[in-house]
Short mmCIF file of C-alpha atoms in Angstrom, two decimals:
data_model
loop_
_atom_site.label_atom_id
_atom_site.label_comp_id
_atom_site.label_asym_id
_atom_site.label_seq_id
_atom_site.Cartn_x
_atom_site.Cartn_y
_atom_site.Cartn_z
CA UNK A 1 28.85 92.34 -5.99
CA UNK A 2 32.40 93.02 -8.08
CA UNK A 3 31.94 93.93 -11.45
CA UNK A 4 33.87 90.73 -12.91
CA UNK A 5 30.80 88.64 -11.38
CA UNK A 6 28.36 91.22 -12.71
CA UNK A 7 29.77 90.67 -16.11
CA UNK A 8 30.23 87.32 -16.07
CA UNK A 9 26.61 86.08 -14.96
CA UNK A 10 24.72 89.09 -17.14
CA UNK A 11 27.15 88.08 -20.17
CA UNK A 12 26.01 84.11 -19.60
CA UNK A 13 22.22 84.83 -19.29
CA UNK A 14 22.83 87.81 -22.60
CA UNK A 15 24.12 84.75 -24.41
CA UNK A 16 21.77 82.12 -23.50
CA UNK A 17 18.63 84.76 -24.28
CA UNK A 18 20.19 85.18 -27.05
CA UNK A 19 20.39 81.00 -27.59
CA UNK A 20 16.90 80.98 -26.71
CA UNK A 21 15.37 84.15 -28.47
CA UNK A 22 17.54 85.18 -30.91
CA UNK A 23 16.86 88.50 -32.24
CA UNK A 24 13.23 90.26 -31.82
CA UNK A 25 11.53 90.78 -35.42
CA UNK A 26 10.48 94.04 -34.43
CA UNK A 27 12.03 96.67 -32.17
CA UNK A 28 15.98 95.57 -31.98
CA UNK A 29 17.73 98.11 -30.03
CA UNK A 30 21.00 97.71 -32.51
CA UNK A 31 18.33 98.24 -35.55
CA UNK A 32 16.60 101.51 -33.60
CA UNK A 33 20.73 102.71 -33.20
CA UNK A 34 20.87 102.43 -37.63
CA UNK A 35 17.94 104.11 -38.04
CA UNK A 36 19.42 106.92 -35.64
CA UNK A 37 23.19 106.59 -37.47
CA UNK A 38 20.98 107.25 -40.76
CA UNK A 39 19.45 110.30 -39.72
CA UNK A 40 22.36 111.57 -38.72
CA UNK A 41 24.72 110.64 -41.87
CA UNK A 42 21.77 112.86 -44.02
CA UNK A 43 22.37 115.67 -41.98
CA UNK A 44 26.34 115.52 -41.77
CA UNK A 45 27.34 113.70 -45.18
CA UNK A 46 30.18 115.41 -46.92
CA UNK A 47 32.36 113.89 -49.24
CA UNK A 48 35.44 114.55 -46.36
CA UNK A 49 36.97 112.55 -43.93
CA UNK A 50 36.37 115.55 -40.94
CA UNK A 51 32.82 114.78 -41.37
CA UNK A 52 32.30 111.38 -41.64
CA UNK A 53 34.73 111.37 -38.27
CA UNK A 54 32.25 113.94 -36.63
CA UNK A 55 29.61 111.39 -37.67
CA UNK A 56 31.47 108.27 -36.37
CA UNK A 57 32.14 110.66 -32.94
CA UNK A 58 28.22 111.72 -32.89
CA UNK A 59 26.90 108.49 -32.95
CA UNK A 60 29.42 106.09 -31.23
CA UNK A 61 29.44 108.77 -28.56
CA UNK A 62 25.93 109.02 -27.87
CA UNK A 63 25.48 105.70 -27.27
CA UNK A 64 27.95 105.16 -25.32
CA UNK A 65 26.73 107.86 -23.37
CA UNK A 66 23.55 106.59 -22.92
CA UNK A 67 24.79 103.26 -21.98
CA UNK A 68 27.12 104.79 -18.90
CA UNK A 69 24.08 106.54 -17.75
CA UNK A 70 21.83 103.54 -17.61
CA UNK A 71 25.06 101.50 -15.89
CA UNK A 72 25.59 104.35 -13.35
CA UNK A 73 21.71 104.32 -12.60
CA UNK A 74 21.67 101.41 -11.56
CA UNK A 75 25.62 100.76 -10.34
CA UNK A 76 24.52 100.16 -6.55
CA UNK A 77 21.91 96.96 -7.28
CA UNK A 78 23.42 94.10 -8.27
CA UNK A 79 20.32 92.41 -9.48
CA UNK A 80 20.09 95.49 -11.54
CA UNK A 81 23.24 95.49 -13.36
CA UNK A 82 23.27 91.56 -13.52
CA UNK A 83 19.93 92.00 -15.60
CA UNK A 84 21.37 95.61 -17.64
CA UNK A 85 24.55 93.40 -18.76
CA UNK A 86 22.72 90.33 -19.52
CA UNK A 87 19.83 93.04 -21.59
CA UNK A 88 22.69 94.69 -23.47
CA UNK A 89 24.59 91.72 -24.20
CA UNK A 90 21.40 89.76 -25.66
CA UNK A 91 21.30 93.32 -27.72
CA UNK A 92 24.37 92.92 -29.40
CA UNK A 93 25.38 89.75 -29.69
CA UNK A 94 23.69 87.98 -32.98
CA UNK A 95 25.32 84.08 -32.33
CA UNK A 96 21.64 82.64 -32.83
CA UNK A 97 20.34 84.93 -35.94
CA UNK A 98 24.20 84.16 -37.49
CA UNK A 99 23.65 80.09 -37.00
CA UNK A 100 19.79 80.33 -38.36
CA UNK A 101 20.59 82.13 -41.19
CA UNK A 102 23.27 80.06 -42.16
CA UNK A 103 21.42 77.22 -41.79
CA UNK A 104 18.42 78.43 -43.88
CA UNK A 105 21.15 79.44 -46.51
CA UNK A 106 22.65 75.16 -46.29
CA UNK A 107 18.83 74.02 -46.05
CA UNK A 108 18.57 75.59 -49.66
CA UNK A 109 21.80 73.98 -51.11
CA UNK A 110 21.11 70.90 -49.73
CA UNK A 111 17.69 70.94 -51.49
CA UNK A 112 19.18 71.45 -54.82
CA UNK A 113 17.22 75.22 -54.87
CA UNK A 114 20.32 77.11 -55.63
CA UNK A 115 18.11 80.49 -56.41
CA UNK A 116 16.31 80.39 -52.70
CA UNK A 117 19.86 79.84 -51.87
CA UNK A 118 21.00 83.19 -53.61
CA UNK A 119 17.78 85.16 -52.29
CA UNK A 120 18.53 84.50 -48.70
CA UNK A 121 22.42 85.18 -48.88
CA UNK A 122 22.19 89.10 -48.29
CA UNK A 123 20.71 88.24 -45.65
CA UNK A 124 23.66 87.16 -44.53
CA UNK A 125 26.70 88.94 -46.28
CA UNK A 126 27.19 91.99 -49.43
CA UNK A 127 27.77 89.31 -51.76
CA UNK A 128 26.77 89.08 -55.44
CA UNK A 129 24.62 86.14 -55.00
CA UNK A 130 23.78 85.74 -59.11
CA UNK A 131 27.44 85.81 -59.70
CA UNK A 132 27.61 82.64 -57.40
CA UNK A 133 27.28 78.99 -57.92
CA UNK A 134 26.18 76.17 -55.33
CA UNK A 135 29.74 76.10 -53.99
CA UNK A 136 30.73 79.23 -54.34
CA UNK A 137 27.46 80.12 -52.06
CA UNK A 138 28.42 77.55 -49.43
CA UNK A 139 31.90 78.86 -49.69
CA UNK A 140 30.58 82.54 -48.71
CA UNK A 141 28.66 81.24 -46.04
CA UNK A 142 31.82 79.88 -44.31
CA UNK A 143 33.22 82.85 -44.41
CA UNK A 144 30.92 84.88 -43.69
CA UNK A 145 29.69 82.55 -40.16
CA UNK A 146 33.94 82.86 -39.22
CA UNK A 147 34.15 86.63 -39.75
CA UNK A 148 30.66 87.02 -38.21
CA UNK A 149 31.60 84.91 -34.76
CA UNK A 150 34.24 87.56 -34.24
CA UNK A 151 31.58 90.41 -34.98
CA UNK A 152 29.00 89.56 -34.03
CA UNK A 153 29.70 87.46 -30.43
CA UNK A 154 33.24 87.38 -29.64
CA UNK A 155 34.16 91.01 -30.46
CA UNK A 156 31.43 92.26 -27.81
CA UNK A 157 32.31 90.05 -25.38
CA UNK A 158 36.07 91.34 -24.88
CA UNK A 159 34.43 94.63 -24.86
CA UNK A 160 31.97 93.51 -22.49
CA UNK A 161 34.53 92.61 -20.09
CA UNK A 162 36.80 96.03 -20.50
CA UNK A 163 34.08 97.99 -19.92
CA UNK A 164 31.16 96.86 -18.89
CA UNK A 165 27.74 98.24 -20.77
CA UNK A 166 29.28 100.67 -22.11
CA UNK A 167 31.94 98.42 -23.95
CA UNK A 168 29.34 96.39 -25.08
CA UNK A 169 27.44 98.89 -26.64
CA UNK A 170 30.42 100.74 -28.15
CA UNK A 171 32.05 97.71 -29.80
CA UNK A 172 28.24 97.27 -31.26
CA UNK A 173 28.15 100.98 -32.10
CA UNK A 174 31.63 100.57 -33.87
CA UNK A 175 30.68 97.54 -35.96
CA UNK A 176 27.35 98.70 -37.23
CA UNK A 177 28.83 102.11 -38.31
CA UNK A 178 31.26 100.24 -40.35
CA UNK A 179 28.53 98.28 -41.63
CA UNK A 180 26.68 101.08 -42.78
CA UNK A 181 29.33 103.74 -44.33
CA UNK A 182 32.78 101.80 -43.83
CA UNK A 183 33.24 100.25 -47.29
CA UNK A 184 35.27 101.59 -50.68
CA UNK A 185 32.08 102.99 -52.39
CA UNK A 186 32.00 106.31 -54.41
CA UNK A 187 29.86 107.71 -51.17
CA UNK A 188 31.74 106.60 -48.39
CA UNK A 189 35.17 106.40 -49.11
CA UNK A 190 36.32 108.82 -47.40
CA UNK A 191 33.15 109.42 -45.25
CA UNK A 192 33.28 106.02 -43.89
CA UNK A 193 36.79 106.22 -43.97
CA UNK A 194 36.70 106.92 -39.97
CA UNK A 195 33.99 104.27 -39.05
CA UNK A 196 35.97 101.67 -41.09
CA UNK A 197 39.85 102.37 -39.10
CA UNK A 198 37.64 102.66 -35.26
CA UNK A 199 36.11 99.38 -36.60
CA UNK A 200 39.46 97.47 -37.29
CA UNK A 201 41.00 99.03 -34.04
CA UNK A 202 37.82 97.60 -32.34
CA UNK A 203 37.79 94.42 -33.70
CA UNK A 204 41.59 93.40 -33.00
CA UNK A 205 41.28 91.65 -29.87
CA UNK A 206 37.98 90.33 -30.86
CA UNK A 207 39.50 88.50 -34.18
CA UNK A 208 42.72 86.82 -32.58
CA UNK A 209 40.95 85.72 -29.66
CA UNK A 210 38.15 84.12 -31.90
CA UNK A 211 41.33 83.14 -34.38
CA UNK A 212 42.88 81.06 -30.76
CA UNK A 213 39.55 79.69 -30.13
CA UNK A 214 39.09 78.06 -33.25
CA UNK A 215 42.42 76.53 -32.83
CA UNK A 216 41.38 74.74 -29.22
CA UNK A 217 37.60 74.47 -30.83
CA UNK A 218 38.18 72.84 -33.94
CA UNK A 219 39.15 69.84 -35.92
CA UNK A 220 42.03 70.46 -36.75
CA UNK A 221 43.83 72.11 -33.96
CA UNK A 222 47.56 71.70 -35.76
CA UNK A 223 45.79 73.05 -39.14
CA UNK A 224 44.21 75.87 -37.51
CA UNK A 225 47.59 77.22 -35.77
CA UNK A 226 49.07 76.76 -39.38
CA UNK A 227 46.95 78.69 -41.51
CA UNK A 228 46.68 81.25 -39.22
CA UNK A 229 49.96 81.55 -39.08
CA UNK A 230 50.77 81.45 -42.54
CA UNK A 231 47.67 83.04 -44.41
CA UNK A 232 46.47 85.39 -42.15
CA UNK A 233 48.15 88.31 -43.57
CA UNK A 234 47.23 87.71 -47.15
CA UNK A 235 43.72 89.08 -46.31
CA UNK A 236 42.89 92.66 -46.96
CA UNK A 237 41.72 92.91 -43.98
CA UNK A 238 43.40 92.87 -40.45
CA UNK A 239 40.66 90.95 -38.63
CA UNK A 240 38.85 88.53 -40.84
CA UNK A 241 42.56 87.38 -42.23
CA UNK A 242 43.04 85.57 -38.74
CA UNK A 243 39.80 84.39 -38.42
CA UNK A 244 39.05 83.18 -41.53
CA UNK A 245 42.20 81.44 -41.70
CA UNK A 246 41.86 79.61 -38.57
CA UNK A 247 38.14 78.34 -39.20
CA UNK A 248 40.11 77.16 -42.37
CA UNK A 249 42.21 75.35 -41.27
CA UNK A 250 40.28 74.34 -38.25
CA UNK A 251 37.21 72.91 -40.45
CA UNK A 252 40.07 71.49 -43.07
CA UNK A 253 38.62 73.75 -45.94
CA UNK A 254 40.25 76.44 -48.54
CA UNK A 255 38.28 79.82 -48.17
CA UNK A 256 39.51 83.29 -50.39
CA UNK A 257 39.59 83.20 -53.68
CA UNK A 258 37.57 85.28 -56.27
CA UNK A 259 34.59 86.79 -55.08
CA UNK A 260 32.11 89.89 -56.32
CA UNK A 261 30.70 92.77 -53.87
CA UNK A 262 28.56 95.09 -55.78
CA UNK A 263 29.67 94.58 -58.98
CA UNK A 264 33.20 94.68 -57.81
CA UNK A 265 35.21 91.66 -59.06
CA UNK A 266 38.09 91.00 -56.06
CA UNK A 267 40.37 88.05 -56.48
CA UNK A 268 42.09 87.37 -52.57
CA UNK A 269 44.04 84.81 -51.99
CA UNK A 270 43.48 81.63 -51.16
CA UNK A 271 43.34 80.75 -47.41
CA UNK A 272 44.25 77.04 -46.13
CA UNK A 273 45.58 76.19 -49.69
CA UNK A 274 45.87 72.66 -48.69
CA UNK A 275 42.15 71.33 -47.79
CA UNK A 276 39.37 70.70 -49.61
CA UNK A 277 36.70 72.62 -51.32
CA UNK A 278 33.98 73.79 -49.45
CA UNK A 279 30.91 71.55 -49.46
CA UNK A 280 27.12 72.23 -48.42
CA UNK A 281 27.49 70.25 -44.96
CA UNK A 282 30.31 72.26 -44.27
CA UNK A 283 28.26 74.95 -43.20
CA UNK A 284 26.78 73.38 -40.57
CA UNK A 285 30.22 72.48 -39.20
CA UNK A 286 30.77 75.78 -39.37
CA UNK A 287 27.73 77.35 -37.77
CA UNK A 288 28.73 74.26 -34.76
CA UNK A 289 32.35 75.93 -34.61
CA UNK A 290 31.20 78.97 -34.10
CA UNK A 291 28.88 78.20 -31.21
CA UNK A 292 32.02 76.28 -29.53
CA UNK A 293 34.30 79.48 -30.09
CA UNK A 294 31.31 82.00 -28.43
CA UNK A 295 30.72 80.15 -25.56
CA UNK A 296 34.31 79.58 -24.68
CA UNK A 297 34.88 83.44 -25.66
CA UNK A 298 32.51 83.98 -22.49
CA UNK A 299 34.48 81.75 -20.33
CA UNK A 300 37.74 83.29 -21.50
CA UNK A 301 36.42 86.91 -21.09
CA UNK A 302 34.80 86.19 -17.35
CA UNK A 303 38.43 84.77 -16.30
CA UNK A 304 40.25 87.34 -17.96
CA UNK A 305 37.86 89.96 -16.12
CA UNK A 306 38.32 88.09 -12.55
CA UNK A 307 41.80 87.67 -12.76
CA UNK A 308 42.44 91.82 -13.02
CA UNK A 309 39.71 92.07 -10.57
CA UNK A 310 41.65 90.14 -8.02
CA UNK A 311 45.46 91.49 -9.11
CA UNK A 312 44.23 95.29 -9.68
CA UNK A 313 44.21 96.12 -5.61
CA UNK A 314 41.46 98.46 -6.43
CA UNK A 315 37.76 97.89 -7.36
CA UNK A 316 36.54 97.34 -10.36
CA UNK A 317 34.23 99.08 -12.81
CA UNK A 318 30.53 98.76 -11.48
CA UNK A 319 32.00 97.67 -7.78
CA UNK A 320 30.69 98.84 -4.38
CA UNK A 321 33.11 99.28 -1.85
CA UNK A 322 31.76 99.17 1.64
CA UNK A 323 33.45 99.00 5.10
CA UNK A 324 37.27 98.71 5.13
CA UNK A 325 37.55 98.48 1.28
CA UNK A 326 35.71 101.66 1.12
CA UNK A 327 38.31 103.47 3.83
CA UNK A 328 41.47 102.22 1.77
CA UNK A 329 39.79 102.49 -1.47
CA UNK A 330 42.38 104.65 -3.63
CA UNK A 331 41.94 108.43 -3.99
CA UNK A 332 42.17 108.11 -7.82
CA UNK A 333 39.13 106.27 -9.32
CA UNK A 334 40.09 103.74 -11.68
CA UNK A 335 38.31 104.56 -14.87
CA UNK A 336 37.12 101.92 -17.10
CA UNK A 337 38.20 101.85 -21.17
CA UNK A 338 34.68 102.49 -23.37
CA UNK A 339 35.42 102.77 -27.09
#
């Protein structure tokens, strides 16, 4: 069986266990990977970029390791990789646990209960959630479920189709590193520093394809396009600027503004200037988006994958070539892209 098919049926089944399932309580692959990224950050930490790269290089690198290994084991079943991709993309794709918590978080505002409201939302993002009102919850809930469809589904999915299980599990490696030690605190400033630049590398793809999505997915397809286009790049940051502009302008809503991460006052600015302010049931259009956006990310990756497949002229990643394909095969192994 080619890879493309490989990918594409283990990537549908990942996605629908994950639709199913969601994430196990106990035992998540991506949380056993954090514990291991914490042992190692107490044995490396230095206040110094070098290290904190080291670090990044340690962990990323293992498992990426690990996951060529288990994708070489078992390169030469297909029912074996079929079942390895759809395992590692269930692992790191968190559509489901993004939607529920969301939801929970909208549940609360919608019941007046403002303070369960604020307990669940680190669940959910760094957020200050007593500096927070009812809208100004709902309006980090938004952004948080746009900037989390690109992490947390879309993101692995492009991966997923460059390189297989191990691109999956990188692009997962990469984003929970960042996670962990890639923000502007005293500690990890320039520790994380590393983790934080592999991250936005990582993510680029990821963000404008979930940014185009959100333009065919939405509302609003006209308002999408335009505050993407024109409020993007007043984010600080390279990949939630697209993102959260298009879900902007896709759900017809203003997102940025003033917000508070650990006692940090930051004032951004305002995304989609022109719609309205964000509203309690506006995070269940939201959550709705971004299911629309991950599933058609899937489609979009599988034909993507297919169509180099068939214009390559040489087998790709995870392949078997047998018979005449095998004697013309060329000399020089194509090598598939993993971080």
């Amino acid at each position: 069986m080619r890879a493309d098919r490989v990918f594409a049926y283990g990537a549908a089944a990942g996605l629908l266990g994950d639709l199913l399932l969601g994430d196990p309580r106990r035992g998540h692959p991506v949380a056993a990977f954090g514990r291991a990224a914490g042992a190692v950050e107490r044995v490396l930490w230095r206040d110094h970029r070098g290290w904190g790269a080291l670090h990044t290089a340690v962990c990323v690198g293992g498992a990426v390791g690990a996951a060529a290994l288990s994708a070489a084991a078992v390169r030469r079943s297909p029912t074996a990789s079929v079942a390895l991709t759809a395992a590692a993309t269930w692992a790191v794709v968190g559509g489901t646990s993004l939607g529920r918590e969301a939801r929970a978080i909208g549940d609360a505002l919608a019941a007046g209960d403002v303070d369960a409201a604020r307990e669940r939302l680190p669940h959910l993002c760094g957020r200050d959630p007593q500096a927070l009102d009812a809208d100004g919850i709902a309006r980090a809930v938004v952004e948080s479920v746009a900037e989390n469809t690109s992490d947390a589904v879309v993101g692995a999915l492009v991966w997923g189709a460059v390189g297989g299980v191990p691109g999956l599990v990188a692009f997962r490696a990469v984003n929970t590193l960042d996670a962990m030690v890639g923000h502007k605190s005293r500690r990890y400033r320039r520790y994380g520093w590393a983790s934080a630049r592999l991250d936005d590398v990582a993510g680029w793809a990821g963000a404008r394809l979930t940014a185009a999505l959100a333009v065919v997915a939405g509302g609003s397809p006209r308002g999408a396009a335009r505050a993407w286009r024109d409020d993007a790049g007043l984010h600080p940051s390279p990949n939630a600027g697209p993102v959260e502009a298009s879900f902007a302008g896709a759900l017809g809503v203003r997102l940025g503004g003033t917000l508070s991460y650990g006692g940090r006052v930051e004032h951004r600015p305002v995304l989609n200037p022109s719609g309205g302010a964000v509203q309690v049931a506006d995070v269940e259009r939201a959550v709705r988006l971004s299911r629309r956006v991950g599933w058609l990310a899937l489609g979009a990756c599988a034909v993507g994958r297919s169509v180099w497949a068939l214009t390559s002229g040489r087998p790709a990643t995870g392949a078997v070539p047998t018979g005449s394909a095998l004697r013309n095969a060329c000399p020089q192994r194509w090598r598939g892209k993993t971080s």
